[in-house]
mmCIF file with all atom_site columns, C-alpha atoms in Angstrom:
data_model
loop_
_atom_site.group_PDB
_atom_site.id
_atom_site.type_symbol
_atom_site.label_atom_id
_atom_site.label_alt_id
_atom_site.label_comp_id
_atom_site.label_asym_id
_atom_site.label_entity_id
_atom_site.label_seq_id
_atom_site.pdbx_PDB_ins_code
_atom_site.Cartn_x
_atom_site.Cartn_y
_atom_site.Cartn_z
_atom_site.occupancy
_atom_site.B_iso_or_equiv
_atom_site.pdbx_formal_charge
_atom_site.auth_seq_id
_atom_site.auth_comp_id
_atom_site.auth_asym_id
_atom_site.auth_atom_id
_atom_site.pdbx_PDB_model_num
ATOM 1  C CA . MET A 1 1  ? 2.048   37.315 102.339 1.00 0.00 ? 1  MET A CA 1
ATOM 2  C CA . ALA A 1 2  ? 4.578   37.204 105.149 1.00 0.00 ? 2  ALA A CA 1
ATOM 3  C CA . SER A 1 3  ? 5.018   40.154 107.439 1.00 0.00 ? 3  SER A CA 1
ATOM 4  C CA . TYR A 1 4  ? 8.385   41.865 107.389 1.00 0.00 ? 4  TYR A CA 1
ATOM 5  C CA . SER A 1 5  ? 10.155  43.755 110.125 1.00 0.00 ? 5  SER A CA 1
ATOM 6  C CA . PRO A 1 6  ? 10.678  47.460 109.637 1.00 0.00 ? 6  PRO A CA 1
ATOM 7  C CA . GLY A 1 7  ? 14.087  48.284 108.219 1.00 0.00 ? 7  GLY A CA 1
ATOM 8  C CA . PHE A 1 8  ? 14.243  45.198 105.995 1.00 0.00 ? 8  PHE A CA 1
ATOM 9  C CA . VAL A 1 9  ? 13.689  45.270 102.245 1.00 0.00 ? 9  VAL A CA 1
ATOM 10 C CA . ASP A 1 10 ? 11.399  42.741 100.589 1.00 0.00 ? 10 ASP A CA 1
ATOM 11 C CA . LEU A 1 11 ? 13.515  41.077 97.887  1.00 0.00 ? 11 LEU A CA 1
ATOM 12 C CA . SER A 1 12 ? 10.946  38.497 96.856  1.00 0.00 ? 12 SER A CA 1
ATOM 13 C CA . GLY A 1 13 ? 9.886   40.555 93.817  1.00 0.00 ? 13 GLY A CA 1
ATOM 14 C CA . TYR A 1 14 ? 13.392  40.799 92.326  1.00 0.00 ? 14 TYR A CA 1
ATOM 15 C CA . GLN A 1 15 ? 14.619  38.535 89.545  1.00 0.00 ? 15 GLN A CA 1
ATOM 16 C CA . SER A 1 16 ? 17.534  36.217 90.016  1.00 0.00 ? 16 SER A CA 1
ATOM 17 C CA . ILE A 1 17 ? 20.578  36.712 87.805  1.00 0.00 ? 17 ILE A CA 1
ATOM 18 C CA . ASP A 1 18 ? 22.407  33.886 86.095  1.00 0.00 ? 18 ASP A CA 1
ATOM 19 C CA . LEU A 1 19 ? 26.061  34.677 86.729  1.00 0.00 ? 19 LEU A CA 1
ATOM 20 C CA . ASP A 1 20 ? 27.173  32.323 83.942  1.00 0.00 ? 20 ASP A CA 1
ATOM 21 C CA . SER A 1 21 ? 25.133  34.198 81.339  1.00 0.00 ? 21 SER A CA 1
ATOM 22 C CA . PRO A 1 22 ? 27.126  35.694 78.438  1.00 0.00 ? 22 PRO A CA 1
ATOM 23 C CA . ASP A 1 23 ? 24.757  38.690 78.512  1.00 0.00 ? 23 ASP A CA 1
ATOM 24 C CA . LEU A 1 24 ? 26.337  40.112 81.660  1.00 0.00 ? 24 LEU A CA 1
ATOM 25 C CA . PRO A 1 25 ? 28.445  43.216 81.083  1.00 0.00 ? 25 PRO A CA 1
ATOM 26 C CA . ALA A 1 26 ? 32.179  42.634 81.037  1.00 0.00 ? 26 ALA A CA 1
ATOM 27 C CA . PHE A 1 27 ? 34.387  44.617 83.358  1.00 0.00 ? 27 PHE A CA 1
ATOM 28 C CA . SER A 1 28 ? 37.555  44.055 81.387  1.00 0.00 ? 28 SER A CA 1
ATOM 29 C CA . SER A 1 29 ? 38.175  47.763 80.864  1.00 0.00 ? 29 SER A CA 1
ATOM 30 C CA . HIS A 1 30 ? 38.546  48.246 84.596  1.00 0.00 ? 30 HIS A CA 1
ATOM 31 C CA . SER A 1 31 ? 40.764  45.221 85.023  1.00 0.00 ? 31 SER A CA 1
ATOM 32 C CA . SER A 1 32 ? 42.961  46.228 82.074  1.00 0.00 ? 32 SER A CA 1
ATOM 33 C CA . GLU A 1 33 ? 43.413  49.687 83.597  1.00 0.00 ? 33 GLU A CA 1
ATOM 34 C CA . ALA A 1 34 ? 44.341  48.094 86.905  1.00 0.00 ? 34 ALA A CA 1
ATOM 35 C CA . SER A 1 35 ? 46.762  45.696 85.234  1.00 0.00 ? 35 SER A CA 1
ATOM 36 C CA . THR A 1 36 ? 48.344  48.582 83.300  1.00 0.00 ? 36 THR A CA 1
ATOM 37 C CA . LYS A 1 37 ? 48.837  50.479 86.555  1.00 0.00 ? 37 LYS A CA 1
ATOM 38 C CA . VAL A 1 38 ? 50.407  47.405 88.179  1.00 0.00 ? 38 VAL A CA 1
ATOM 39 C CA . ASP A 1 39 ? 52.707  46.961 85.161  1.00 0.00 ? 39 ASP A CA 1
ATOM 40 C CA . GLN A 1 40 ? 53.778  50.608 85.399  1.00 0.00 ? 40 GLN A CA 1
ATOM 41 C CA . GLU A 1 41 ? 54.490  50.239 89.119  1.00 0.00 ? 41 GLU A CA 1
ATOM 42 C CA . GLU A 1 42 ? 56.543  47.081 88.480  1.00 0.00 ? 42 GLU A CA 1
ATOM 43 C CA . SER A 1 43 ? 58.453  48.871 85.723  1.00 0.00 ? 43 SER A CA 1
ATOM 44 C CA . LYS A 1 44 ? 59.255  51.798 88.027  1.00 0.00 ? 44 LYS A CA 1
ATOM 45 C CA . HIS A 1 45 ? 60.322  49.377 90.766  1.00 0.00 ? 45 HIS A CA 1
ATOM 46 C CA . THR A 1 46 ? 62.593  47.469 88.376  1.00 0.00 ? 46 THR A CA 1
ATOM 47 C CA . GLU A 1 47 ? 64.126  50.694 87.077  1.00 0.00 ? 47 GLU A CA 1
ATOM 48 C CA . LEU A 1 48 ? 64.752  51.973 90.610  1.00 0.00 ? 48 LEU A CA 1
ATOM 49 C CA . LYS A 1 49 ? 66.300  48.657 91.621  1.00 0.00 ? 49 LYS A CA 1
ATOM 50 C CA . THR A 1 50 ? 68.629  48.781 88.599  1.00 0.00 ? 50 THR A CA 1
ATOM 51 C CA . VAL A 1 51 ? 69.718  52.342 89.403  1.00 0.00 ? 51 VAL A CA 1
ATOM 52 C CA . LEU A 1 52 ? 70.402  51.444 93.041  1.00 0.00 ? 52 LEU A CA 1
ATOM 53 C CA . GLU A 1 53 ? 72.425  48.377 92.029  1.00 0.00 ? 53 GLU A CA 1
ATOM 54 C CA . MET A 1 54 ? 74.521  50.489 89.644  1.00 0.00 ? 54 MET A CA 1
ATOM 55 C CA . LYS A 1 55 ? 75.075  53.117 92.341  1.00 0.00 ? 55 LYS A CA 1
ATOM 56 C CA . ASP A 1 56 ? 76.174  50.438 94.817  1.00 0.00 ? 56 ASP A CA 1
ATOM 57 C CA . LYS A 1 57 ? 78.607  48.968 92.302  1.00 0.00 ? 57 LYS A CA 1
ATOM 58 C CA . LEU A 1 58 ? 80.051  52.412 91.541  1.00 0.00 ? 58 LEU A CA 1
ATOM 59 C CA . ASN A 1 59 ? 80.526  53.157 95.253  1.00 0.00 ? 59 ASN A CA 1
ATOM 60 C CA . LYS A 1 60 ? 82.354  49.859 95.744  1.00 0.00 ? 60 LYS A CA 1
ATOM 61 C CA . HIS A 1 61 ? 84.549  50.628 92.745  1.00 0.00 ? 61 HIS A CA 1
ATOM 62 C CA . LYS A 1 62 ? 85.455  54.062 94.150  1.00 0.00 ? 62 LYS A CA 1
ATOM 63 C CA . LEU A 1 63 ? 86.284  52.547 97.533  1.00 0.00 ? 63 LEU A CA 1
ATOM 64 C CA . LEU A 1 64 ? 88.543  49.954 95.922  1.00 0.00 ? 64 LEU A CA 1
ATOM 65 C CA . GLU A 1 65 ? 90.315  52.693 93.952  1.00 0.00 ? 65 GLU A CA 1
ATOM 66 C CA . LYS A 1 66 ? 91.000  54.566 97.202  1.00 0.00 ? 66 LYS A CA 1
ATOM 67 C CA . PHE A 1 67 ? 92.477  51.433 98.764  1.00 0.00 ? 67 PHE A CA 1
ATOM 68 C CA . LEU A 1 68 ? 94.681  50.843 95.717  1.00 0.00 ? 68 LEU A CA 1
ATOM 69 C CA . GLU A 1 69 ? 95.910  54.472 95.683  1.00 0.00 ? 69 GLU A CA 1
ATOM 70 C CA . LYS A 1 70 ? 96.649  54.607 99.410  1.00 0.00 ? 70 LYS A CA 1
ATOM 71 C CA . PRO A 1 71 ? 100.441 54.866 99.889  1.00 0.00 ? 71 PRO A CA 1
ATOM 72 C CA . ASP A 1 72 ? 100.469 53.812 103.543 1.00 0.00 ? 72 ASP A CA 1
ATOM 73 C CA . PRO A 1 73 ? 100.165 50.154 104.502 1.00 0.00 ? 73 PRO A CA 1
ATOM 74 C CA . LEU A 1 74 ? 96.559  49.077 104.863 1.00 0.00 ? 74 LEU A CA 1
ATOM 75 C CA . SER A 1 75 ? 95.155  47.950 108.172 1.00 0.00 ? 75 SER A CA 1
ATOM 76 C CA . GLU A 1 76 ? 93.964  44.381 108.497 1.00 0.00 ? 76 GLU A CA 1
ATOM 77 C CA . ILE A 1 77 ? 90.320  45.433 108.046 1.00 0.00 ? 77 ILE A CA 1
ATOM 78 C CA . GLU A 1 78 ? 91.143  47.592 105.019 1.00 0.00 ? 78 GLU A CA 1
ATOM 79 C CA . MET A 1 79 ? 93.120  44.760 103.443 1.00 0.00 ? 79 MET A CA 1
ATOM 80 C CA . SER A 1 80 ? 90.286  42.336 104.052 1.00 0.00 ? 80 SER A CA 1
ATOM 81 C CA . LEU A 1 81 ? 87.759  44.729 102.512 1.00 0.00 ? 81 LEU A CA 1
ATOM 82 C CA . LYS A 1 82 ? 90.069  45.398 99.560  1.00 0.00 ? 82 LYS A CA 1
ATOM 83 C CA . LEU A 1 83 ? 90.394  41.674 98.853  1.00 0.00 ? 83 LEU A CA 1
ATOM 84 C CA . LYS A 1 84 ? 86.646  41.209 99.178  1.00 0.00 ? 84 LYS A CA 1
ATOM 85 C CA . LEU A 1 85 ? 85.916  44.064 96.754  1.00 0.00 ? 85 LEU A CA 1
ATOM 86 C CA . MET A 1 86 ? 88.464  42.732 94.271  1.00 0.00 ? 86 MET A CA 1
ATOM 87 C CA . SER A 1 87 ? 86.987  39.240 94.363  1.00 0.00 ? 87 SER A CA 1
ATOM 88 C CA . GLU A 1 88 ? 83.447  40.636 93.908  1.00 0.00 ? 88 GLU A CA 1
ATOM 89 C CA . MET A 1 89 ? 84.545  42.606 90.847  1.00 0.00 ? 89 MET A CA 1
ATOM 90 C CA . LEU A 1 90 ? 86.372  39.667 89.331  1.00 0.00 ? 90 LEU A CA 1
ATOM 91 C CA . LEU A 1 91 ? 83.564  37.174 89.933  1.00 0.00 ? 91 LEU A CA 1
ATOM 92 C CA . GLY A 1 92 ? 80.527  39.233 89.354  1.00 0.00 ? 92 GLY A CA 1
#
């Protein structure tokens, strides 16, 4: 028998495990829980993204309304922004 250094464990008496064996326990319950959590996170992310997109669109709409209601002549920048907002609403 070979001598071993202190602090090391003798693993020569342990059996080897065939990793391809169908008798190994499945860990699908853990992976399904993890996948469910990931799906929930993706769903929350998608919902948040949708809300933020709607809020952005509403803000642009309100800004365009203010430009259209303004009685004074618009500055060059305001006119440019107004035209941009109108084209965005018509195209998309």
